[in-house]
PDB file of C-alpha atoms in Angstrom:
ATOM      1  CA  MET A   1       2.440  -1.695  10.744  1.00 38.00           C
ATOM      2  CA  SER A   2      -0.134  -4.424  11.356  1.00 37.00           C
ATOM      3  CA  GLY A   3       0.574  -7.027  14.098  1.00 39.00           C
ATOM      4  CA  THR A   4       0.363  -9.522  11.108  1.00 42.00           C
ATOM      5  CA  ALA A   5       3.305  -7.825   9.243  1.00 41.00           C
ATOM      6  CA  ALA A   6       5.429  -7.464  12.648  1.00 37.00           C
ATOM      7  CA  ASP A   7       4.915 -11.000  13.523  1.00 41.00           C
ATOM      8  CA  ARG A   8       6.434 -12.027  10.206  1.00 43.00           C
ATOM      9  CA  ALA A   9       9.136  -9.933  10.784  1.00 39.00           C
ATOM     10  CA  HIS A  10      10.313 -12.355  13.782  1.00 36.00           C
ATOM     11  CA  ALA A  11       9.001 -15.508  12.106  1.00 39.00           C
ATOM     12  CA  PRO A  12      11.589 -18.516  11.969  1.00 34.00           C
ATOM     13  CA  ALA A  13      13.230 -18.932   8.496  1.00 35.00           C
ATOM     14  CA  ASP A  14      11.604 -20.944   5.915  1.00 39.00           C
ATOM     15  CA  PRO A  15      13.712 -23.855   4.876  1.00 31.00           C
ATOM     16  CA  THR A  16      12.346 -23.816   1.351  1.00 34.00           C
ATOM     17  CA  ARG A  17      13.850 -20.305   0.773  1.00 40.00           C
ATOM     18  CA  ALA A  18      17.117 -19.626  -1.157  1.00 41.00           C
ATOM     19  CA  PRO A  19      19.490 -17.864   1.678  1.00 38.00           C
ATOM     20  CA  ALA A  20      19.943 -14.152   1.396  1.00 43.00           C
ATOM     21  CA  ASP A  21      23.285 -12.695   0.289  1.00 45.00           C
ATOM     22  CA  ASN A  22      23.629 -11.531   3.914  1.00 49.00           C
ATOM     23  CA  ALA A  23      23.891 -15.319   5.166  1.00 43.00           C
ATOM     24  CA  HIS A  24      27.122 -15.718   3.372  1.00 44.00           C
ATOM     25  CA  ALA A  25      28.729 -12.512   4.515  1.00 46.00           C
ATOM     26  CA  SER A  26      31.870 -12.872   6.464  1.00 45.00           C
ATOM     27  CA  ALA A  27      32.339 -11.092   9.759  1.00 49.00           C
ATOM     28  CA  ASP A  28      34.801  -8.882   7.738  1.00 54.00           C
ATOM     29  CA  GLU A  29      32.122  -8.220   5.194  1.00 55.00           C
ATOM     30  CA  PRO A  30      29.652  -5.441   5.433  1.00 61.00           C
ATOM     31  CA  ALA A  31      26.019  -6.722   5.213  1.00 74.00           C
ATOM     32  CA  ARG A  32      24.547  -5.708   2.105  1.00 82.00           C
ATOM     33  CA  ALA A  33      21.330  -3.459   2.087  1.00 93.00           C
ATOM     34  CA  PRO A  34      18.015  -4.861   3.085  1.00 96.00           C
ATOM     35  CA  ARG A  35      16.381  -5.771  -0.260  1.00 98.00           C
ATOM     36  CA  ILE A  36      12.890  -4.885  -0.839  1.00 98.00           C
ATOM     37  CA  ALA A  37      10.890  -6.764  -3.331  1.00 98.00           C
ATOM     38  CA  LEU A  38       7.965  -4.251  -4.851  1.00 98.00           C
ATOM     39  CA  ILE A  39       5.563  -6.441  -6.688  1.00 97.00           C
ATOM     40  CA  SER A  40       3.566  -4.266  -9.194  1.00 95.00           C
ATOM     41  CA  ALA A  41       0.489  -4.869 -11.524  1.00 92.00           C
ATOM     42  CA  THR A  42       0.900  -1.512 -13.314  1.00 88.00           C
ATOM     43  CA  PRO A  43       4.121   0.092 -14.468  1.00 91.00           C
ATOM     44  CA  THR A  44       2.740   3.563 -13.015  1.00 88.00           C
ATOM     45  CA  ALA A  45       3.146   2.187  -9.446  1.00 91.00           C
ATOM     46  CA  MET A  46       6.831   1.251  -9.786  1.00 94.00           C
ATOM     47  CA  ALA A  47       8.294   4.837  -9.625  1.00 94.00           C
ATOM     48  CA  PRO A  48       6.498   5.887  -6.560  1.00 94.00           C
ATOM     49  CA  ALA A  49       7.053   2.524  -4.719  1.00 96.00           C
ATOM     50  CA  VAL A  50      10.911   3.134  -5.204  1.00 97.00           C
ATOM     51  CA  ALA A  51      10.473   6.723  -4.341  1.00 96.00           C
ATOM     52  CA  GLY A  52       8.696   6.049  -1.087  1.00 96.00           C
ATOM     53  CA  LEU A  53      11.555   3.897  -0.207  1.00 97.00           C
ATOM     54  CA  ALA A  54      14.022   6.543  -1.151  1.00 97.00           C
ATOM     55  CA  GLU A  55      12.412   8.953   1.132  1.00 95.00           C
ATOM     56  CA  GLU A  56      11.558   6.544   4.410  1.00 96.00           C
ATOM     57  CA  PHE A  57      13.961   3.572   4.003  1.00 97.00           C
ATOM     58  CA  PRO A  58      16.940   4.739   1.960  1.00 97.00           C
ATOM     59  CA  ALA A  59      19.045   2.235   3.155  1.00 96.00           C
ATOM     60  CA  ALA A  60      16.997  -0.276   1.278  1.00 97.00           C
ATOM     61  CA  GLU A  61      17.529  -1.697  -2.035  1.00 97.00           C
ATOM     62  CA  PRO A  62      14.502  -1.706  -4.270  1.00 98.00           C
ATOM     63  CA  TRP A  63      13.811  -4.506  -6.515  1.00 98.00           C
ATOM     64  CA  SER A  64      10.934  -3.958  -8.740  1.00 97.00           C
ATOM     65  CA  LEU A  65       9.053  -6.992 -10.167  1.00 98.00           C
ATOM     66  CA  LEU A  66       6.080  -6.458 -12.726  1.00 97.00           C
ATOM     67  CA  ASP A  67       3.209  -8.430 -14.157  1.00 97.00           C
ATOM     68  CA  ASP A  68       1.400  -5.708 -16.233  1.00 94.00           C
ATOM     69  CA  ARG A  69      -1.312  -7.946 -16.865  1.00 94.00           C
ATOM     70  CA  LEU A  70      -2.294  -8.547 -13.109  1.00 94.00           C
ATOM     71  CA  LEU A  71      -4.626  -5.419 -13.156  1.00 88.00           C
ATOM     72  CA  ALA A  72      -6.222  -5.985 -16.688  1.00 89.00           C
ATOM     73  CA  ASP A  73      -6.811  -9.805 -16.029  1.00 92.00           C
ATOM     74  CA  ALA A  74      -8.522  -8.817 -12.637  1.00 89.00           C
ATOM     75  CA  PRO A  75     -12.340  -8.875 -12.494  1.00 87.00           C
ATOM     76  CA  GLN A  76     -14.014  -5.367 -12.144  1.00 79.00           C
ATOM     77  CA  ASP A  77     -16.169  -6.699  -9.343  1.00 78.00           C
ATOM     78  CA  GLY A  78     -16.058  -9.649  -6.677  1.00 79.00           C
ATOM     79  CA  PRO A  79     -13.080 -11.570  -5.528  1.00 86.00           C
ATOM     80  CA  LEU A  80     -10.116 -12.512  -7.263  1.00 90.00           C
ATOM     81  CA  PRO A  81     -10.204 -15.903  -9.267  1.00 94.00           C
ATOM     82  CA  PRO A  82      -7.994 -18.523  -7.599  1.00 95.00           C
ATOM     83  CA  ALA A  83      -5.730 -18.414 -10.613  1.00 96.00           C
ATOM     84  CA  LEU A  84      -4.978 -14.740 -10.060  1.00 96.00           C
ATOM     85  CA  VAL A  85      -4.170 -15.430  -6.472  1.00 96.00           C
ATOM     86  CA  ASP A  86      -1.884 -18.430  -7.312  1.00 97.00           C
ATOM     87  CA  ARG A  87       0.067 -16.232  -9.708  1.00 97.00           C
ATOM     88  CA  MET A  88       0.430 -13.325  -6.838  1.00 97.00           C
ATOM     89  CA  ARG A  89       1.677 -16.175  -4.545  1.00 97.00           C
ATOM     90  CA  ARG A  90       4.330 -17.311  -7.135  1.00 97.00           C
ATOM     91  CA  LEU A  91       5.338 -13.893  -7.672  1.00 98.00           C
ATOM     92  CA  ILE A  92       5.895 -13.583  -3.735  1.00 98.00           C
ATOM     93  CA  GLY A  93       7.576 -16.981  -3.937  1.00 97.00           C
ATOM     94  CA  HIS A  94      10.011 -15.618  -6.594  1.00 98.00           C
ATOM     95  CA  ALA A  95      10.857 -12.522  -4.537  1.00 98.00           C
ATOM     96  CA  LEU A  96      11.483 -14.861  -1.416  1.00 97.00           C
ATOM     97  CA  ALA A  97      13.954 -17.122  -3.491  1.00 97.00           C
ATOM     98  CA  GLY A  98      15.714 -14.223  -4.847  1.00 97.00           C
ATOM     99  CA  GLY A  99      16.733 -13.185  -1.033  1.00 97.00           C
ATOM    100  CA  ALA A 100      14.283 -10.508  -0.508  1.00 98.00           C
ATOM    101  CA  ASP A 101      14.151  -9.162   3.079  1.00 98.00           C
ATOM    102  CA  GLY A 102      10.704  -7.539   2.690  1.00 98.00           C
ATOM    103  CA  VAL A 103       8.014  -7.822   0.045  1.00 98.00           C
ATOM    104  CA  LEU A 104       5.325  -4.991  -0.614  1.00 98.00           C
ATOM    105  CA  LEU A 105       2.563  -5.391  -3.035  1.00 96.00           C
ATOM    106  CA  THR A 106       1.576  -2.031  -4.654  1.00 93.00           C
ATOM    107  CA  CYS A 107      -1.823  -3.002  -6.130  1.00 89.00           C
ATOM    108  CA  SER A 108      -4.725  -2.514  -3.682  1.00 84.00           C
ATOM    109  CA  LEU A 109      -6.657  -5.121  -5.473  1.00 84.00           C
ATOM    110  CA  TYR A 110      -4.145  -7.764  -4.548  1.00 91.00           C
ATOM    111  CA  GLY A 111      -3.747  -6.827  -0.971  1.00 88.00           C
ATOM    112  CA  SER A 112      -5.897  -9.753   0.286  1.00 88.00           C
ATOM    113  CA  VAL A 113      -3.311 -12.175  -1.104  1.00 94.00           C
ATOM    114  CA  THR A 114      -0.958 -11.092   1.932  1.00 93.00           C
ATOM    115  CA  GLU A 115      -3.277 -12.832   4.386  1.00 90.00           C
ATOM    116  CA  THR A 116      -2.747 -16.196   2.562  1.00 91.00           C
ATOM    117  CA  VAL A 117       0.701 -16.463   2.522  1.00 93.00           C
ATOM    118  CA  ASP A 118       3.118 -17.147   5.402  1.00 94.00           C
ATOM    119  CA  THR A 119       6.599 -15.662   4.818  1.00 96.00           C
ATOM    120  CA  PRO A 120       9.716 -15.532   6.708  1.00 96.00           C
ATOM    121  CA  VAL A 121      10.107 -11.622   6.282  1.00 97.00           C
ATOM    122  CA  PRO A 122       7.646  -8.890   6.491  1.00 97.00           C
ATOM    123  CA  LEU A 123       4.908  -8.809   3.426  1.00 97.00           C
ATOM    124  CA  LEU A 124       2.850  -5.868   3.115  1.00 96.00           C
ATOM    125  CA  ALA A 125      -0.397  -5.236   1.438  1.00 93.00           C
ATOM    126  CA  PRO A 126      -0.143  -1.860  -0.370  1.00 92.00           C
ATOM    127  CA  ASP A 127      -2.122   0.480   2.119  1.00 92.00           C
ATOM    128  CA  THR A 128      -2.371  -1.495   5.470  1.00 92.00           C
ATOM    129  CA  ALA A 129       0.213   1.109   6.833  1.00 95.00           C
ATOM    130  CA  ALA A 130      -1.402   4.022   5.168  1.00 96.00           C
ATOM    131  CA  PHE A 131      -4.774   2.989   6.722  1.00 95.00           C
ATOM    132  CA  GLU A 132      -3.109   3.086   9.916  1.00 94.00           C
ATOM    133  CA  ARG A 133      -1.428   6.409   9.492  1.00 95.00           C
ATOM    134  CA  ALA A 134      -4.769   7.914   8.249  1.00 95.00           C
ATOM    135  CA  LEU A 135      -6.503   6.641  11.387  1.00 94.00           C
ATOM    136  CA  THR A 136      -4.118   8.074  13.488  1.00 93.00           C
ATOM    137  CA  LEU A 137      -4.364  11.377  11.978  1.00 94.00           C
ATOM    138  CA  SER A 138      -8.044  11.561  12.146  1.00 92.00           C
ATOM    139  CA  SER A 139      -8.000  10.302  15.674  1.00 88.00           C
ATOM    140  CA  GLY A 140      -9.998   7.292  14.421  1.00 80.00           C
ATOM    141  CA  THR A 141     -13.265   9.029  14.278  1.00 84.00           C
ATOM    142  CA  GLY A 142     -12.937  12.053  11.943  1.00 90.00           C
ATOM    143  CA  ARG A 143     -13.418  12.598   8.447  1.00 94.00           C
ATOM    144  CA  VAL A 144     -11.276  10.774   5.709  1.00 97.00           C
ATOM    145  CA  LEU A 145     -11.402  11.421   1.944  1.00 97.00           C
ATOM    146  CA  VAL A 146     -10.335   8.395   0.171  1.00 97.00           C
ATOM    147  CA  LEU A 147      -9.260   9.735  -3.104  1.00 97.00           C
ATOM    148  CA  ALA A 148      -8.909   7.638  -6.281  1.00 96.00           C
ATOM    149  CA  SER A 149      -8.638   8.330 -10.140  1.00 95.00           C
ATOM    150  CA  PHE A 150     -11.262   5.632 -11.015  1.00 91.00           C
ATOM    151  CA  GLU A 151     -14.502   4.161  -9.731  1.00 91.00           C
ATOM    152  CA  THR A 152     -13.229   0.396  -8.939  1.00 85.00           C
ATOM    153  CA  ALA A 153     -10.124   1.658  -7.000  1.00 87.00           C
ATOM    154  CA  MET A 154     -12.361   4.190  -5.021  1.00 92.00           C
ATOM    155  CA  ARG A 155     -14.876   1.647  -3.907  1.00 90.00           C
ATOM    156  CA  ASP A 156     -12.382  -1.220  -3.259  1.00 85.00           C
ATOM    157  CA  SER A 157     -10.111   1.265  -1.027  1.00 90.00           C
ATOM    158  CA  VAL A 158     -13.410   2.781   0.754  1.00 93.00           C
ATOM    159  CA  ALA A 159     -14.552  -0.552   1.668  1.00 89.00           C
ATOM    160  CA  ARG A 160     -11.348  -1.804   3.084  1.00 88.00           C
ATOM    161  CA  PHE A 161     -10.611   1.229   4.958  1.00 93.00           C
ATOM    162  CA  SER A 162     -14.128   1.336   6.261  1.00 92.00           C
ATOM    163  CA  ALA A 163     -13.569  -2.055   7.566  1.00 89.00           C
ATOM    164  CA  ALA A 164     -10.315  -1.216   8.994  1.00 89.00           C
ATOM    165  CA  SER A 165     -11.586   1.822  10.675  1.00 89.00           C
ATOM    166  CA  ALA A 166     -14.456  -0.006  12.381  1.00 88.00           C
ATOM    167  CA  ALA A 167     -12.141  -2.856  13.354  1.00 87.00           C
ATOM    168  CA  SER A 168      -9.837  -0.252  14.893  1.00 84.00           C
ATOM    169  CA  ALA A 169     -12.727   1.215  16.865  1.00 81.00           C
ATOM    170  CA  ALA A 170     -13.770  -1.935  18.181  1.00 82.00           C
ATOM    171  CA  ALA A 171     -10.562  -2.993  19.392  1.00 78.00           C
ATOM    172  CA  VAL A 172     -10.030   0.295  21.110  1.00 73.00           C
ATOM    173  CA  SER A 173     -13.322  -0.114  22.897  1.00 71.00           C
ATOM    174  CA  ALA A 174     -12.444  -3.531  23.924  1.00 74.00           C
ATOM    175  CA  GLY A 175      -9.058  -2.395  24.996  1.00 69.00           C
ATOM    176  CA  VAL A 176      -7.050  -4.499  22.871  1.00 56.00           C
ATOM    177  CA  GLY A 177      -5.492  -1.922  20.385  1.00 53.00           C
ATOM    178  CA  SER A 178      -6.155  -1.593  16.698  1.00 45.00           C
ATOM    179  CA  ALA A 179      -6.927  -4.429  14.220  1.00 40.00           C
ATOM    180  CA  VAL A 180      -7.627  -4.654  10.334  1.00 40.00           C
ATOM    181  CA  ALA A 181     -10.641  -6.577   9.500  1.00 34.00           C
ATOM    182  CA  ALA A 182     -12.104  -8.118   6.437  1.00 32.00           C
ATOM    183  CA  PRO A 183     -13.771  -5.622   3.654  1.00 31.00           C
ATOM    184  CA  ALA A 184     -16.876  -4.319   4.407  1.00 31.00           C
ATOM    185  CA  ALA A 185     -19.706  -2.750   2.201  1.00 31.00           C
ATOM    186  CA  VAL A 186     -18.842   0.357   0.364  1.00 35.00           C
ATOM    187  CA  GLY A 187     -19.534   3.612   2.477  1.00 39.00           C
ATOM    188  CA  SER A 188     -18.886   5.276   5.827  1.00 39.00           C
ATOM    189  CA  ALA A 189     -18.404   3.162   8.628  1.00 37.00           C
ATOM    190  CA  ALA A 190     -21.550   2.958  10.969  1.00 34.00           C
ATOM    191  CA  SER A 191     -22.172   5.606  13.395  1.00 36.00           C
ATOM    192  CA  GLY A 192     -19.703   5.518  16.329  1.00 43.00           C
ATOM    193  CA  SER A 193     -17.898   2.625  14.729  1.00 53.00           C
ATOM    194  CA  GLY A 194     -14.944   4.413  13.174  1.00 76.00           C
ATOM    195  CA  ALA A 195     -13.827   7.265  11.047  1.00 84.00           C
ATOM    196  CA  GLU A 196     -16.329   8.968   8.512  1.00 92.00           C
ATOM    197  CA  VAL A 197     -15.263   7.865   5.194  1.00 95.00           C
ATOM    198  CA  VAL A 198     -15.908   9.734   1.769  1.00 96.00           C
ATOM    199  CA  GLY A 199     -14.974   8.368  -1.371  1.00 97.00           C
ATOM    200  CA  VAL A 200     -13.893  10.682  -4.218  1.00 98.00           C
ATOM    201  CA  VAL A 201     -12.995   9.824  -7.750  1.00 97.00           C
ATOM    202  CA  ALA A 202     -10.829  12.243  -9.764  1.00 97.00           C
ATOM    203  CA  PRO A 203     -11.107  10.893 -13.096  1.00 96.00           C
ATOM    204  CA  ASP A 204      -8.897  13.548 -14.820  1.00 97.00           C
ATOM    205  CA  ALA A 205      -6.002  12.291 -12.555  1.00 97.00           C
ATOM    206  CA  PHE A 206      -5.717   8.962 -14.245  1.00 94.00           C
ATOM    207  CA  ASP A 207      -4.043  10.060 -17.524  1.00 95.00           C
ATOM    208  CA  ALA A 208      -1.954  12.852 -15.687  1.00 96.00           C
ATOM    209  CA  ALA A 209      -0.653  10.083 -13.574  1.00 93.00           C
ATOM    210  CA  ARG A 210       0.010   7.856 -16.574  1.00 91.00           C
ATOM    211  CA  GLU A 211       1.827  10.800 -18.427  1.00 93.00           C
ATOM    212  CA  GLY A 212       3.818  11.634 -15.266  1.00 92.00           C
ATOM    213  CA  ASN A 213       2.158  15.549 -15.350  1.00 96.00           C
ATOM    214  CA  LEU A 214       2.428  16.317 -11.802  1.00 96.00           C
ATOM    215  CA  PRO A 215       0.941  19.668 -12.015  1.00 97.00           C
ATOM    216  CA  ALA A 216      -2.124  18.362 -13.706  1.00 98.00           C
ATOM    217  CA  LEU A 217      -2.276  15.471 -11.356  1.00 98.00           C
ATOM    218  CA  ARG A 218      -2.156  17.703  -8.444  1.00 98.00           C
ATOM    219  CA  ASP A 219      -4.892  19.855  -9.976  1.00 98.00           C
ATOM    220  CA  ALA A 220      -7.140  17.008 -10.995  1.00 98.00           C
ATOM    221  CA  LEU A 221      -6.966  15.700  -7.247  1.00 98.00           C
ATOM    222  CA  ARG A 222      -7.144  18.900  -5.680  1.00 98.00           C
ATOM    223  CA  ASP A 223     -10.272  19.882  -7.762  1.00 98.00           C
ATOM    224  CA  ALA A 224     -12.086  16.474  -6.817  1.00 98.00           C
ATOM    225  CA  CYS A 225     -11.307  17.001  -3.214  1.00 98.00           C
ATOM    226  CA  LEU A 226     -12.439  20.615  -2.746  1.00 97.00           C
ATOM    227  CA  PRO A 227     -16.343  19.693  -2.909  1.00 97.00           C
ATOM    228  CA  HIS A 228     -15.734  17.535   0.151  1.00 96.00           C
ATOM    229  CA  LEU A 229     -13.025  19.250   1.897  1.00 96.00           C
ATOM    230  CA  THR A 230     -15.139  20.882   4.711  1.00 95.00           C
ATOM    231  CA  GLY A 231     -14.356  19.135   7.990  1.00 94.00           C
ATOM    232  CA  ALA A 232     -11.818  16.726   6.344  1.00 96.00           C
ATOM    233  CA  ASP A 233      -9.036  15.521   8.572  1.00 96.00           C
ATOM    234  CA  VAL A 234      -6.828  13.844   6.171  1.00 97.00           C
ATOM    235  CA  VAL A 235      -6.841  12.542   2.427  1.00 98.00           C
ATOM    236  CA  LEU A 236      -6.018   8.974   1.906  1.00 98.00           C
ATOM    237  CA  LEU A 237      -4.612   8.261  -1.792  1.00 97.00           C
ATOM    238  CA  ALA A 238      -6.088   4.934  -2.952  1.00 94.00           C
ATOM    239  CA  GLN A 239      -3.584   4.416  -5.534  1.00 93.00           C
ATOM    240  CA  TYR A 240       0.346   4.327  -5.648  1.00 92.00           C
ATOM    241  CA  SER A 241       0.115   6.067  -9.138  1.00 92.00           C
ATOM    242  CA  LEU A 242      -1.033   9.330  -7.307  1.00 95.00           C
ATOM    243  CA  ALA A 243       1.551   9.408  -4.535  1.00 95.00           C
ATOM    244  CA  PRO A 244       3.736  11.833  -6.553  1.00 95.00           C
ATOM    245  CA  ALA A 245       1.408  14.575  -5.992  1.00 96.00           C
ATOM    246  CA  ALA A 246       0.967  13.649  -2.151  1.00 96.00           C
ATOM    247  CA  ALA A 247       3.264  16.719  -0.943  1.00 96.00           C
ATOM    248  CA  SER A 248       1.799  19.507  -3.367  1.00 97.00           C
ATOM    249  CA  LEU A 249      -1.666  18.183  -2.628  1.00 98.00           C
ATOM    250  CA  SER A 250      -1.235  18.552   1.090  1.00 98.00           C
ATOM    251  CA  THR A 251      -0.081  22.157   0.748  1.00 98.00           C
ATOM    252  CA  ALA A 252      -2.942  23.048  -1.878  1.00 97.00           C
ATOM    253  CA  LEU A 253      -5.536  21.737   0.413  1.00 97.00           C
ATOM    254  CA  GLY A 254      -4.263  22.621   3.995  1.00 97.00           C
ATOM    255  CA  VAL A 255      -4.821  18.940   5.355  1.00 97.00           C
ATOM    256  CA  PRO A 256      -2.478  15.745   5.574  1.00 97.00           C
ATOM    257  CA  VAL A 257      -2.349  13.657   2.720  1.00 98.00           C
ATOM    258  CA  VAL A 258      -1.319   9.985   3.269  1.00 97.00           C
ATOM    259  CA  SER A 259       0.023   7.846   0.545  1.00 96.00           C
ATOM    260  CA  GLY A 260       0.617   4.077   0.433  1.00 96.00           C
ATOM    261  CA  PRO A 261       4.421   4.101  -0.731  1.00 96.00           C
ATOM    262  CA  GLN A 262       5.744   6.480   2.028  1.00 96.00           C
ATOM    263  CA  ALA A 263       3.696   4.814   4.756  1.00 96.00           C
ATOM    264  CA  ALA A 264       4.524   1.256   3.572  1.00 97.00           C
ATOM    265  CA  ALA A 265       8.265   2.105   3.598  1.00 97.00           C
ATOM    266  CA  ALA A 266       8.255   3.497   7.146  1.00 96.00           C
ATOM    267  CA  ALA A 267       6.642   0.275   8.164  1.00 96.00           C
ATOM    268  CA  LEU A 268       9.169  -2.049   6.575  1.00 97.00           C
ATOM    269  CA  ARG A 269      12.084   0.236   7.986  1.00 97.00           C
ATOM    270  CA  SER A 270      10.524  -0.229  11.441  1.00 96.00           C
ATOM    271  CA  ALA A 271      10.038  -3.803  10.996  1.00 96.00           C
ATOM    272  CA  LEU A 272      13.514  -4.591   9.799  1.00 96.00           C
ATOM    273  CA  THR A 273      15.695  -2.188  11.853  1.00 94.00           C
ATOM    274  CA  GLY A 274      13.448  -1.632  14.900  1.00 90.00           C
ATOM    275  CA  SER A 275      13.409   2.069  14.159  1.00 84.00           C
ATOM    276  CA  PRO A 276      10.274   4.040  15.159  1.00 82.00           C
ATOM    277  CA  LEU A 277       7.736   4.979  12.529  1.00 75.00           C
TER     278      LEU A 277
END
């Protein structure tokens, strides 16, 4: 996970935050399971986020928070307006007041809000951990397909992953490790500055994900990837709603497929328990 999230895992407690239930447990009472708040902007992201925790951090207790107008109210292009940033910040505050031991945002369009909030617990953008895993699998300079079900999500994820790739390459060259930078222009990272990033849209996957039709979802994603698959090291799913097809898509394509829910859950487990990723 990113250094920022790791730092937050060890940050001092916020005196304004309501104490978690663990704070009141006696020495004879077992501590409760870590509570992970999953803040979603669409219902289709909720089940994949919970499933990611079940797979990678089964000891955690998922707590799903949904504002199903966050996605509809967001602009098609450009930065989030202050009112929406404040709305997400209030949701994060609600999670903290409710005793969350970790917070995960499941909508990539709101990932930047994590950089504006100081929390005493790990706070993760949807795909920071997935970006790092994809860079590792591609050795930082390979070919990565960024796969989405609609154009806006693809462009947003390509921009942010390209920036993360370029920043990681620059940090490695400087001998200071990896880093995640601010969004860059859509497209592949500059030659020699990181992975080759290829954006792919699978429009038929949108309805399949919404309907929970896993075979149709896998087929739509597979068919979109096949024309771009030559030389690809890894496929990065840009949306949580696509995550249920990750394993079957990897089998169909013969390359690793990285999804945000699993990568984020593993990062939260590592931050809260010290276990390796």
